[in-house]
Amino acid sequence: MENLDQKLRSVQQEFEQALGSASSSKSLEQVRLQFLGKKGEFTQLLATLKDLPIEQKRAFGSQLNQLKQDAQERFEQVKDELIAREVDAANAKQQNFDVTAYKPHAYPGHLHPYSQFVHEIEDIFLSMGYEICQGPEVDSEFYNFSALNIPQDHPARDMYDTFWTTRPDYLLRTHTSTVQIHSLQSKELPLAIVAPGRTYRYEAVDASHDFMFMQCEGLLVDKKVNVSHLFGTAQTFLKTLFGKDELDIRIRPGFFPFVEPGFEIDMRCPFCSKGCGVCKHTTWIEVFPGGLVHPNVLRACNIDPEEYSGFAFGFGLTRLAMLKYGIDDIRLFHSGRVAFLKQF
């Protein structure tokens, strides 16, 4: 009987020590199985009562039942406290979540090469005193054609070159030159703006053409502006963009309805020496077309061409990105290929 009494006290102490050591729901469940389960310590003690005299069975049976009941209540109390602590810890962790924490086996995110290139171009022009402007991608024919000295019978209005919408006289802009007109109407002179953005043309897709491409419009209007300002701007921009003091370029006459005179500034093709599909087998790539703003464009925006003059240019961001990064197929930009994007 004395041994049984000692055994009860010993089991009770071990139970309390085990409860105090349990630090998680998993370890607490192990305590329950060890002491309160079907094969636990308290169940085994109850099994020893069958060998005791009747009087001892009554005394120790009642004592054992009470002890097991108290142990069960104590277990539930500790369980509730532990769950509450775990909930508090989870809430604290969520509130202090570190978004910069490293996650293994995850691809690092970065900007698309288009976005990186646009930011670089914007930084160059901002350093030259230009303002970054945006305009609608769906615009009226007035802003896309009429105000830019492109009359009704001009081939650029042909349905095979332009995406027209079901709304009469509205289209997906074919160039970012539409922002030129919006800016001339809304801003005070003098002004200097660049407008990068998406443009759309109904063209067959190949290595150097796409139906949607990135373009950048530039415009400077002030008094006594001449072509030397345009050439100086083009030279400064291209040298800064490609990080070279010397560039193999050429300037030749070009026709654009919204400038007069117009010029084409070309660069040597970086992909070949004798001609390829990218340069249309000419070894030259057009990179910076522009000219002096046509007087009719200024008049369409209620600006006196006798008092003000300016130059405008519009280059393909996609084409320049291909030249700078050595990309020989325009379709790679929209391919979604991880191997391609990881290079940037």
XYZ file of C-alpha atoms in Angstrom:
344
model
C 0.000 0.000 0.000
C 2.830 2.322 0.790
C 4.447 1.493 -2.546
C 1.199 2.305 -4.355
C 0.946 5.653 -2.567
C 4.498 6.508 -3.584
C 3.725 5.453 -7.137
C 0.751 7.838 -7.232
C 2.855 10.782 -6.051
C 5.617 9.875 -8.499
C 3.257 9.704 -11.485
C 1.637 12.974 -10.459
C 5.038 14.716 -10.302
C 6.123 13.279 -13.652
C 2.846 14.445 -15.178
C 3.329 18.035 -13.950
C 6.936 18.086 -15.126
C 5.898 16.814 -18.570
C 3.176 19.461 -18.811
C 5.645 22.168 -17.902
C 8.091 20.994 -20.568
C 5.512 20.848 -23.394
C 6.179 23.778 -25.753
C 3.964 22.878 -28.701
C 0.702 21.164 -29.524
C 2.631 18.155 -30.787
C 4.633 17.699 -27.579
C 1.495 18.259 -25.475
C -0.254 15.458 -27.359
C 2.635 13.151 -26.440
C 2.059 14.005 -22.761
C -1.615 13.106 -23.110
C -0.833 9.761 -24.671
C 1.826 8.978 -22.044
C -0.354 9.691 -19.020
C -4.038 9.886 -20.044
C -4.211 7.539 -23.034
C -5.590 3.987 -23.067
C -2.139 2.649 -22.240
C -1.070 5.658 -20.180
C 0.353 5.793 -16.667
C -2.983 6.511 -14.936
C -4.725 3.664 -16.792
C -1.984 1.255 -15.765
C -2.357 2.304 -12.120
C -6.073 1.625 -12.279
C -5.310 -1.838 -13.645
C -3.289 -2.682 -10.506
C -6.362 -2.239 -8.271
C -7.726 -5.672 -9.224
C -5.079 -7.356 -7.072
C -5.827 -5.299 -3.933
C -8.221 -6.134 -1.076
C -11.722 -4.653 -1.321
C -11.111 -1.931 1.283
C -7.928 -0.776 -0.474
C -9.687 -0.872 -3.844
C -12.314 1.537 -2.517
C -9.726 3.917 -1.001
C -7.214 3.935 -3.842
C -9.842 3.622 -6.575
C -11.517 6.808 -5.459
C -8.132 8.503 -5.070
C -6.959 7.360 -8.504
C -10.174 8.460 -10.239
C -9.928 11.871 -8.631
C -6.265 12.145 -9.574
C -7.015 11.230 -13.217
C -9.896 13.701 -13.322
C -7.664 16.467 -11.919
C -4.955 15.523 -14.418
C -7.448 15.768 -17.283
C -8.595 19.215 -16.139
C -5.003 20.321 -15.697
C -4.175 19.051 -19.182
C -7.057 21.013 -20.749
C -5.956 24.161 -18.921
C -2.380 23.880 -20.202
C -3.682 23.061 -23.685
C -5.814 26.238 -23.791
C -2.887 28.339 -22.571
C -0.537 26.837 -25.162
C -3.012 27.385 -28.015
C -3.456 31.003 -26.935
C 0.320 31.523 -26.944
C 0.629 29.965 -30.392
C -2.140 32.199 -31.754
C -0.474 35.288 -30.272
C 2.866 34.260 -31.752
C 1.296 33.690 -35.182
C -0.408 37.102 -35.072
C 2.829 38.797 -34.021
C 4.692 37.090 -36.866
C 2.077 38.184 -39.361
C 2.148 41.774 -38.126
C 5.941 41.862 -38.396
C 6.147 40.043 -41.730
C 9.386 40.862 -43.531
C 8.678 41.282 -47.240
C 12.424 41.245 -47.938
C 12.965 37.836 -46.336
C 14.727 35.334 -48.559
C 12.656 32.520 -49.975
C 14.727 29.642 -51.343
C 14.111 28.177 -54.781
C 12.276 31.291 -56.013
C 13.026 33.279 -59.155
C 14.100 36.862 -58.340
C 11.738 39.391 -59.859
C 12.827 42.337 -61.986
C 11.475 44.813 -64.490
C 10.789 43.725 -68.054
C 13.543 44.828 -70.478
C 11.041 47.246 -72.035
C 10.476 48.960 -68.680
C 14.202 49.097 -67.933
C 14.906 50.627 -71.323
C 12.098 53.201 -71.051
C 13.394 54.311 -67.641
C 16.908 54.718 -69.057
C 15.666 56.814 -71.982
C 13.518 58.955 -69.703
C 16.520 59.610 -67.446
C 18.595 60.765 -70.433
C 15.963 63.227 -71.628
C 15.205 64.446 -68.115
C 18.887 65.308 -67.773
C 18.543 67.340 -70.993
C 15.612 69.347 -69.588
C 12.715 67.484 -71.209
C 9.380 66.680 -69.554
C 7.919 63.157 -69.698
C 4.354 63.147 -71.070
C 1.714 60.501 -71.726
C -1.314 60.341 -73.985
C -4.258 58.048 -74.808
C -3.600 54.914 -76.853
C -7.094 55.160 -78.378
C -7.378 58.588 -79.980
C -9.313 60.454 -82.642
C -8.194 60.791 -86.249
C -7.694 64.534 -85.619
C -4.831 63.930 -83.187
C -3.406 60.955 -85.077
C -3.714 62.373 -88.617
C -5.363 65.735 -89.344
C -3.468 67.885 -86.829
C -0.215 66.259 -87.981
C -0.677 67.438 -91.569
C -1.847 64.017 -92.788
C -4.845 64.680 -95.074
C -7.731 62.342 -95.819
C -6.120 60.884 -98.947
C -2.764 60.115 -97.283
C -1.840 56.392 -97.500
C -1.227 56.276 -93.716
C -4.992 56.377 -93.298
C -5.452 53.185 -95.264
C -7.348 50.514 -93.325
C -4.503 48.060 -93.901
C -2.056 50.253 -91.934
C -4.328 51.293 -89.074
C -6.464 49.579 -86.440
C -9.754 51.487 -86.578
C -12.312 51.017 -83.789
C -16.055 50.562 -84.133
C -16.455 54.119 -82.861
C -16.361 56.447 -85.881
C -13.082 58.367 -86.394
C -11.330 56.621 -83.464
C -8.339 54.329 -83.773
C -5.387 52.751 -81.977
C -2.695 55.379 -82.340
C -0.160 54.578 -85.053
C 2.534 56.748 -83.431
C 3.124 58.643 -80.203
C 3.096 61.880 -82.219
C -0.491 62.270 -80.987
C 0.993 63.412 -77.659
C 2.708 66.235 -79.569
C -0.656 67.748 -80.456
C -2.128 67.250 -76.977
C 0.919 68.982 -75.462
C 0.874 71.905 -77.909
C -2.795 72.493 -77.089
C -2.480 72.264 -73.310
C 0.988 73.546 -72.374
C 2.595 76.960 -72.451
C 5.490 77.736 -74.789
C 8.389 77.155 -74.867
C 8.141 73.420 -74.239
C 10.310 70.323 -74.527
C 8.616 66.933 -74.081
C 9.195 63.258 -74.775
C 6.387 60.701 -74.810
C 7.264 56.986 -74.702
C 4.446 54.508 -75.167
C 2.781 51.728 -77.141
C 1.708 52.174 -80.756
C -0.204 49.899 -83.132
C -0.050 49.209 -86.858
C -1.657 46.573 -89.018
C 1.578 44.890 -90.108
C 2.806 41.365 -90.674
C 4.933 40.078 -87.790
C 8.543 39.134 -88.565
C 11.984 39.456 -86.970
C 11.928 43.267 -87.113
C 8.193 44.151 -87.212
C 5.257 43.672 -84.877
C 1.670 44.919 -84.808
C 2.364 46.534 -81.423
C 5.662 48.217 -80.637
C 7.131 50.843 -78.328
C 7.837 54.306 -79.687
C 9.051 57.603 -78.266
C 7.948 60.996 -79.540
C 10.056 64.079 -78.851
C 9.138 67.718 -79.362
C 10.827 71.042 -78.691
C 9.148 74.346 -79.604
C 10.661 77.756 -78.959
C 11.745 80.823 -80.847
C 14.572 80.498 -83.416
C 14.861 76.693 -83.303
C 16.745 75.170 -86.272
C 18.013 71.809 -87.529
C 21.331 72.119 -85.677
C 19.375 71.791 -82.412
C 17.806 68.564 -83.691
C 21.144 67.080 -84.775
C 22.771 68.071 -81.483
C 19.932 66.469 -79.508
C 20.097 63.265 -81.567
C 23.871 63.016 -81.230
C 23.838 63.640 -77.466
C 21.049 61.127 -76.896
C 22.544 58.305 -78.996
C 26.053 58.722 -77.546
C 24.678 58.653 -74.006
C 22.389 55.700 -74.670
C 25.088 53.523 -76.225
C 27.902 54.850 -74.031
C 30.137 55.754 -76.981
C 31.952 58.922 -77.954
C 31.946 57.876 -81.604
C 29.017 56.318 -83.481
C 28.861 55.173 -87.089
C 25.785 57.128 -88.184
C 24.516 58.862 -91.301
C 22.008 61.641 -91.942
C 19.876 61.620 -95.072
C 16.720 63.379 -96.277
C 13.410 61.855 -95.259
C 9.742 62.632 -95.705
C 7.278 62.883 -92.824
C 4.072 64.905 -93.254
C 4.395 66.675 -89.900
C 7.969 67.985 -90.371
C 9.662 70.048 -93.072
C 12.478 69.488 -93.781
C 12.642 65.861 -92.628
C 15.685 63.709 -91.905
C 16.596 60.078 -91.284
C 19.423 59.316 -88.843
C 20.694 55.769 -89.302
C 23.149 53.546 -87.423
C 25.301 50.713 -88.651
C 23.653 47.315 -88.092
C 25.342 45.581 -85.124
C 24.270 42.113 -86.315
C 25.963 41.954 -89.691
C 28.513 43.489 -92.048
C 26.923 42.553 -95.375
C 23.194 42.796 -94.627
C 20.621 40.725 -92.746
C 16.875 40.513 -92.066
C 17.045 43.065 -89.248
C 18.572 45.806 -91.419
C 16.674 44.678 -94.537
C 20.032 43.777 -96.122
C 21.233 47.410 -96.191
C 23.709 47.286 -93.236
C 21.963 50.429 -91.898
C 19.114 50.718 -89.381
C 16.896 53.785 -89.078
C 16.990 54.925 -85.451
C 16.158 58.638 -85.156
C 13.845 60.134 -87.819
C 12.739 63.716 -87.316
C 12.774 67.286 -88.633
C 11.493 70.790 -88.076
C 7.835 70.969 -87.080
C 5.688 71.699 -90.120
C 3.963 75.126 -89.995
C 0.603 73.438 -90.588
C 1.024 71.472 -87.353
C 1.669 74.679 -85.418
C -1.332 76.356 -87.036
C -3.572 73.384 -86.121
C -2.688 74.111 -82.485
C -3.212 77.901 -82.836
C 0.522 78.691 -82.715
C 2.000 81.329 -85.010
C 4.733 79.664 -87.150
C 6.210 83.102 -87.877
C 7.003 83.537 -84.187
C 7.720 79.958 -83.061
C 9.528 77.013 -84.587
C 10.581 73.636 -83.301
C 11.765 70.149 -84.077
C 10.137 66.768 -83.560
C 11.440 63.216 -83.662
C 9.948 59.804 -83.142
C 12.065 56.693 -82.747
C 11.234 53.070 -82.083
C 12.124 52.094 -78.521
C 11.954 48.457 -79.528
C 14.457 48.913 -82.329
C 16.900 50.788 -80.089
C 16.532 48.126 -77.404
C 17.365 45.462 -80.000
C 20.459 47.411 -81.018
C 21.685 48.038 -77.499
C 21.081 44.542 -76.119
C 21.979 42.645 -79.301
C 18.500 41.140 -79.788
C 17.928 39.979 -83.344
C 14.209 39.097 -83.132
C 11.543 41.562 -81.981
C 9.200 38.705 -81.045
C 11.406 37.738 -78.093
C 10.155 40.760 -76.124
C 6.653 39.261 -75.931
C 7.612 35.586 -75.895
C 7.541 35.255 -72.105
C 10.626 33.016 -72.244
C 12.244 32.905 -68.811
C 15.695 32.194 -70.264
C 15.438 35.393 -72.331
C 14.069 37.585 -69.527
C 16.650 36.365 -66.979
C 19.381 38.043 -69.035
C 18.033 41.427 -67.947
